[in-house]
PDB file of C-alpha atoms in Angstrom:
ATOM      1  CA  MET I   1      92.796 -98.213  64.236  1.00 94.00           C
ATOM      2  CA  ILE I   2      92.245 -98.677  68.039  1.00 97.00           C
ATOM      3  CA  GLU I   3      92.056-102.210  69.020  1.00 97.00           C
ATOM      4  CA  ILE I   4      92.625-104.924  71.628  1.00 98.00           C
ATOM      5  CA  THR I   5      93.334-108.339  69.925  1.00 97.00           C
ATOM      6  CA  THR I   6      94.365-112.022  70.901  1.00 97.00           C
ATOM      7  CA  ASP I   7      96.305-112.186  67.499  1.00 97.00           C
ATOM      8  CA  PRO I   8      99.835-111.043  66.874  1.00 97.00           C
ATOM      9  CA  ILE I   9     100.142-107.080  66.105  1.00 97.00           C
ATOM     10  CA  PRO I  10     100.179-106.381  62.400  1.00 96.00           C
ATOM     11  CA  VAL I  11     103.283-104.038  62.754  1.00 97.00           C
ATOM     12  CA  SER I  12     103.887-103.115  59.168  1.00 97.00           C
ATOM     13  CA  ARG I  13     100.043-102.594  58.464  1.00 97.00           C
ATOM     14  CA  LEU I  14      99.804-100.410  61.491  1.00 97.00           C
ATOM     15  CA  VAL I  15     102.826 -98.138  59.854  1.00 97.00           C
ATOM     16  CA  SER I  16     101.113 -98.164  56.592  1.00 97.00           C
ATOM     17  CA  LEU I  17      97.822 -96.933  58.152  1.00 97.00           C
ATOM     18  CA  CYS I  18      99.353 -94.240  59.796  1.00 97.00           C
ATOM     19  CA  THR I  19     101.933 -92.758  57.026  1.00 97.00           C
ATOM     20  CA  ASP I  20     100.769 -89.915  55.797  1.00 96.00           C
ATOM     21  CA  GLU I  21     102.058 -87.386  52.822  1.00 96.00           C
ATOM     22  CA  GLU I  22     101.590 -84.352  54.968  1.00 96.00           C
ATOM     23  CA  CYS I  23     103.528 -85.404  57.864  1.00 97.00           C
ATOM     24  CA  GLY I  24     107.237 -85.657  58.248  1.00 97.00           C
ATOM     25  CA  ALA I  25     107.135 -87.938  61.140  1.00 98.00           C
ATOM     26  CA  THR I  26     105.863 -91.444  61.745  1.00 98.00           C
ATOM     27  CA  LEU I  27     106.659 -92.992  65.041  1.00 98.00           C
ATOM     28  CA  MET I  28     106.095 -96.500  66.229  1.00 98.00           C
ATOM     29  CA  PHE I  29     106.481 -97.765  69.785  1.00 98.00           C
ATOM     30  CA  LEU I  30     106.588-101.420  70.371  1.00 98.00           C
ATOM     31  CA  GLY I  31     106.425-102.764  73.817  1.00 97.00           C
ATOM     32  CA  THR I  32     107.947-106.457  73.508  1.00 97.00           C
ATOM     33  CA  THR I  33     108.230-109.269  76.060  1.00 96.00           C
ATOM     34  CA  ARG I  34     111.869-109.276  77.344  1.00 95.00           C
ATOM     35  CA  ARG I  35     113.798-112.518  78.316  1.00 96.00           C
ATOM     36  CA  TRP I  36     115.145-111.271  81.680  1.00 94.00           C
ATOM     37  CA  THR I  37     113.504-109.370  84.279  1.00 87.00           C
ATOM     38  CA  ASN I  38     115.224-108.435  87.470  1.00 87.00           C
ATOM     39  CA  GLY I  39     117.780-111.461  86.792  1.00 91.00           C
ATOM     40  CA  ILE I  40     114.889-113.796  86.721  1.00 92.00           C
ATOM     41  CA  GLU I  41     114.047-115.733  83.155  1.00 95.00           C
ATOM     42  CA  THR I  42     110.622-115.014  81.668  1.00 95.00           C
ATOM     43  CA  ALA I  43     109.007-117.700  79.917  1.00 96.00           C
ATOM     44  CA  TYR I  44     106.023-115.602  78.538  1.00 97.00           C
ATOM     45  CA  LEU I  45     103.572-112.831  79.295  1.00 96.00           C
ATOM     46  CA  GLU I  46      99.724-113.241  79.837  1.00 97.00           C
ATOM     47  CA  TYR I  47      97.498-110.124  79.491  1.00 97.00           C
ATOM     48  CA  GLU I  48      93.870-109.824  80.497  1.00 95.00           C
ATOM     49  CA  SER I  49      91.628-106.784  80.318  1.00 94.00           C
ATOM     50  CA  TYR I  50      88.228-105.388  80.644  1.00 91.00           C
ATOM     51  CA  ALA I  51      87.884-105.252  76.917  1.00 93.00           C
ATOM     52  CA  GLU I  52      84.940-102.526  76.874  1.00 95.00           C
ATOM     53  CA  MET I  53      86.378-100.131  79.297  1.00 95.00           C
ATOM     54  CA  ALA I  54      89.874-100.523  77.614  1.00 96.00           C
ATOM     55  CA  LEU I  55      88.680 -99.661  74.334  1.00 97.00           C
ATOM     56  CA  SER I  56      86.853 -96.818  75.630  1.00 97.00           C
ATOM     57  CA  LYS I  57      89.792 -95.475  77.656  1.00 97.00           C
ATOM     58  CA  MET I  58      91.999 -95.701  74.674  1.00 98.00           C
ATOM     59  CA  HIS I  59      89.663 -93.830  72.421  1.00 98.00           C
ATOM     60  CA  GLU I  60      89.610 -91.250  75.084  1.00 98.00           C
ATOM     61  CA  LEU I  61      93.528 -91.184  74.996  1.00 98.00           C
ATOM     62  CA  ALA I  62      93.565 -90.895  71.371  1.00 98.00           C
ATOM     63  CA  ASP I  63      91.227 -87.899  71.342  1.00 98.00           C
ATOM     64  CA  GLU I  64      93.127 -86.307  74.291  1.00 98.00           C
ATOM     65  CA  ALA I  65      96.330 -86.760  72.421  1.00 98.00           C
ATOM     66  CA  LYS I  66      94.930 -85.229  69.163  1.00 98.00           C
ATOM     67  CA  GLN I  67      93.737 -82.309  71.214  1.00 98.00           C
ATOM     68  CA  ARG I  68      97.335 -81.669  72.700  1.00 98.00           C
ATOM     69  CA  TRP I  69      99.507 -82.456  69.523  1.00 98.00           C
ATOM     70  CA  PRO I  70      98.868 -82.117  65.760  1.00 98.00           C
ATOM     71  CA  ILE I  71      98.358 -85.950  65.167  1.00 98.00           C
ATOM     72  CA  LYS I  72      97.184 -86.533  61.598  1.00 98.00           C
ATOM     73  CA  LYS I  73      96.888 -90.481  62.148  1.00 98.00           C
ATOM     74  CA  LEU I  74      96.998 -92.581  65.469  1.00 98.00           C
ATOM     75  CA  CYS I  75      96.912 -96.278  65.877  1.00 98.00           C
ATOM     76  CA  MET I  76      96.913 -98.125  69.099  1.00 98.00           C
ATOM     77  CA  VAL I  77      96.705-101.891  69.623  1.00 98.00           C
ATOM     78  CA  HIS I  78      97.181-104.036  72.738  1.00 98.00           C
ATOM     79  CA  ARG I  79      97.482-107.818  72.766  1.00 98.00           C
ATOM     80  CA  ILE I  80      95.897-109.817  75.346  1.00 97.00           C
ATOM     81  CA  GLY I  81      96.410-113.560  76.187  1.00 97.00           C
ATOM     82  CA  ARG I  82      99.912-115.088  75.951  1.00 97.00           C
ATOM     83  CA  VAL I  83     102.676-113.029  74.542  1.00 98.00           C
ATOM     84  CA  GLU I  84     106.009-114.966  73.950  1.00 97.00           C
ATOM     85  CA  VAL I  85     109.589-113.313  74.250  1.00 97.00           C
ATOM     86  CA  LYS I  86     110.379-110.926  71.685  1.00 97.00           C
ATOM     87  CA  GLU I  87     106.692-110.510  70.630  1.00 97.00           C
ATOM     88  CA  PRO I  88     105.050-107.264  71.006  1.00 98.00           C
ATOM     89  CA  SER I  89     102.174-106.795  73.284  1.00 98.00           C
ATOM     90  CA  VAL I  90     101.464-103.190  72.459  1.00 98.00           C
ATOM     91  CA  ALA I  91     101.986-100.879  69.407  1.00 98.00           C
ATOM     92  CA  ILE I  92     101.389 -97.272  69.134  1.00 98.00           C
ATOM     93  CA  VAL I  93     101.833 -95.376  65.945  1.00 98.00           C
ATOM     94  CA  VAL I  94     101.438 -91.623  65.169  1.00 98.00           C
ATOM     95  CA  SER I  95     101.861 -89.424  62.427  1.00 98.00           C
ATOM     96  CA  THR I  96     102.858 -85.569  62.726  1.00 98.00           C
ATOM     97  CA  PRO I  97     104.166 -82.847  60.718  1.00 98.00           C
ATOM     98  CA  HIS I  98     107.450 -82.894  62.587  1.00 97.00           C
ATOM     99  CA  ARG I  99     109.433 -85.560  64.960  1.00 96.00           C
ATOM    100  CA  ALA I 100     109.274 -83.474  67.998  1.00 98.00           C
ATOM    101  CA  GLU I 101     105.238 -83.684  68.133  1.00 97.00           C
ATOM    102  CA  ALA I 102     105.456 -87.586  67.385  1.00 98.00           C
ATOM    103  CA  PHE I 103     108.038 -88.176  70.050  1.00 98.00           C
ATOM    104  CA  ALA I 104     106.169 -86.363  72.873  1.00 98.00           C
ATOM    105  CA  SER I 105     102.760 -87.678  71.707  1.00 98.00           C
ATOM    106  CA  GLY I 106     103.903 -91.386  71.518  1.00 98.00           C
ATOM    107  CA  GLN I 107     105.703 -91.137  74.908  1.00 98.00           C
ATOM    108  CA  TRP I 108     102.590 -89.646  76.377  1.00 98.00           C
ATOM    109  CA  LEU I 109     100.227 -92.089  75.000  1.00 98.00           C
ATOM    110  CA  ILE I 110     102.194 -95.238  76.147  1.00 98.00           C
ATOM    111  CA  ASP I 111     102.675 -93.587  79.604  1.00 97.00           C
ATOM    112  CA  GLU I 112      98.878 -92.978  79.973  1.00 97.00           C
ATOM    113  CA  LEU I 113      97.741 -96.382  78.451  1.00 97.00           C
ATOM    114  CA  LYS I 114      99.907 -97.857  80.902  1.00 95.00           C
ATOM    115  CA  ARG I 115      98.308 -95.698  83.695  1.00 95.00           C
ATOM    116  CA  ARG I 116      94.750 -95.435  82.631  1.00 95.00           C
ATOM    117  CA  VAL I 117      93.755 -98.302  80.550  1.00 95.00           C
ATOM    118  CA  PRO I 118      92.553-101.523  82.571  1.00 95.00           C
ATOM    119  CA  ILE I 119      94.853-104.285  81.261  1.00 95.00           C
ATOM    120  CA  TRP I 120      96.878-106.553  83.518  1.00 95.00           C
ATOM    121  CA  LYS I 121     100.001-108.156  82.845  1.00 95.00           C
ATOM    122  CA  LYS I 122     101.054-111.389  84.502  1.00 94.00           C
ATOM    123  CA  GLU I 123     104.615-112.563  84.237  1.00 94.00           C
ATOM    124  CA  TRP I 124     105.546-116.112  83.883  1.00 94.00           C
ATOM    125  CA  PHE I 125     109.082-117.128  84.785  1.00 94.00           C
ATOM    126  CA  THR I 126     111.141-120.183  83.968  1.00 91.00           C
ATOM    127  CA  VAL I 127     112.028-120.965  87.703  1.00 86.00           C
ATOM    128  CA  ALA I 128     109.812-118.888  89.913  1.00 76.00           C
ATOM    129  CA  ALA I 129     105.914-118.504  90.662  1.00 77.00           C
ATOM    130  CA  PRO I 130     104.193-116.321  88.218  1.00 78.00           C
ATOM    131  CA  GLN I 131     103.453-112.612  89.304  1.00 77.00           C
ATOM    132  CA  TRP I 132     100.931-109.781  88.379  1.00 84.00           C
ATOM    133  CA  ILE I 133     102.946-106.654  87.479  1.00 77.00           C
ATOM    134  CA  HIS I 134     101.538-103.476  88.486  1.00 64.00           C
ATOM    135  CA  PRO I 135     102.919-100.426  86.578  1.00 60.00           C
ATOM    136  CA  GLN I 136     104.095 -97.413  88.589  1.00 56.00           C
ATOM    137  CA  PRO I 137     101.955 -94.387  88.053  1.00 55.00           C
ATOM    138  CA  THR I 138     103.415 -91.960  85.773  1.00 51.00           C
ATOM    139  CA  SER I 139     103.911 -87.988  86.234  1.00 50.00           C
ATOM    140  CA  GLU I 140     102.101 -85.535  83.768  1.00 47.00           C
ATOM    141  CA  PRO I 141     104.439 -83.692  81.545  1.00 44.00           C
TER     142      PRO I 141
END
């Protein structure tokens, strides 16, 4: 499952979809809204995307990850719209035969998603003006 949604991310469903009897590792990464950023209280986040291109890039990442690691199953879901504190905005789940492959592929997928996929985050603060957040480029492993 690769998806962009305005709905809350179905965490247990993703784990269920990616768990595989041939794999000893199912790894989930959840990116959640934190309360404090650089000492300023966050009210909520708001995400926008160019959905068609974002989905295309997410599928490319999935294909590339499956060429690099023995991934049996993979889910990537990113939420757009308003995301409250403690709620997930992105989930990546992979199943692989061994944990090292799951950790490596999960790390690479979230780093590359943030670097390549056209999804933008606006952070709304309780006492300061909102701010668009631009992720820093990541280096290749």
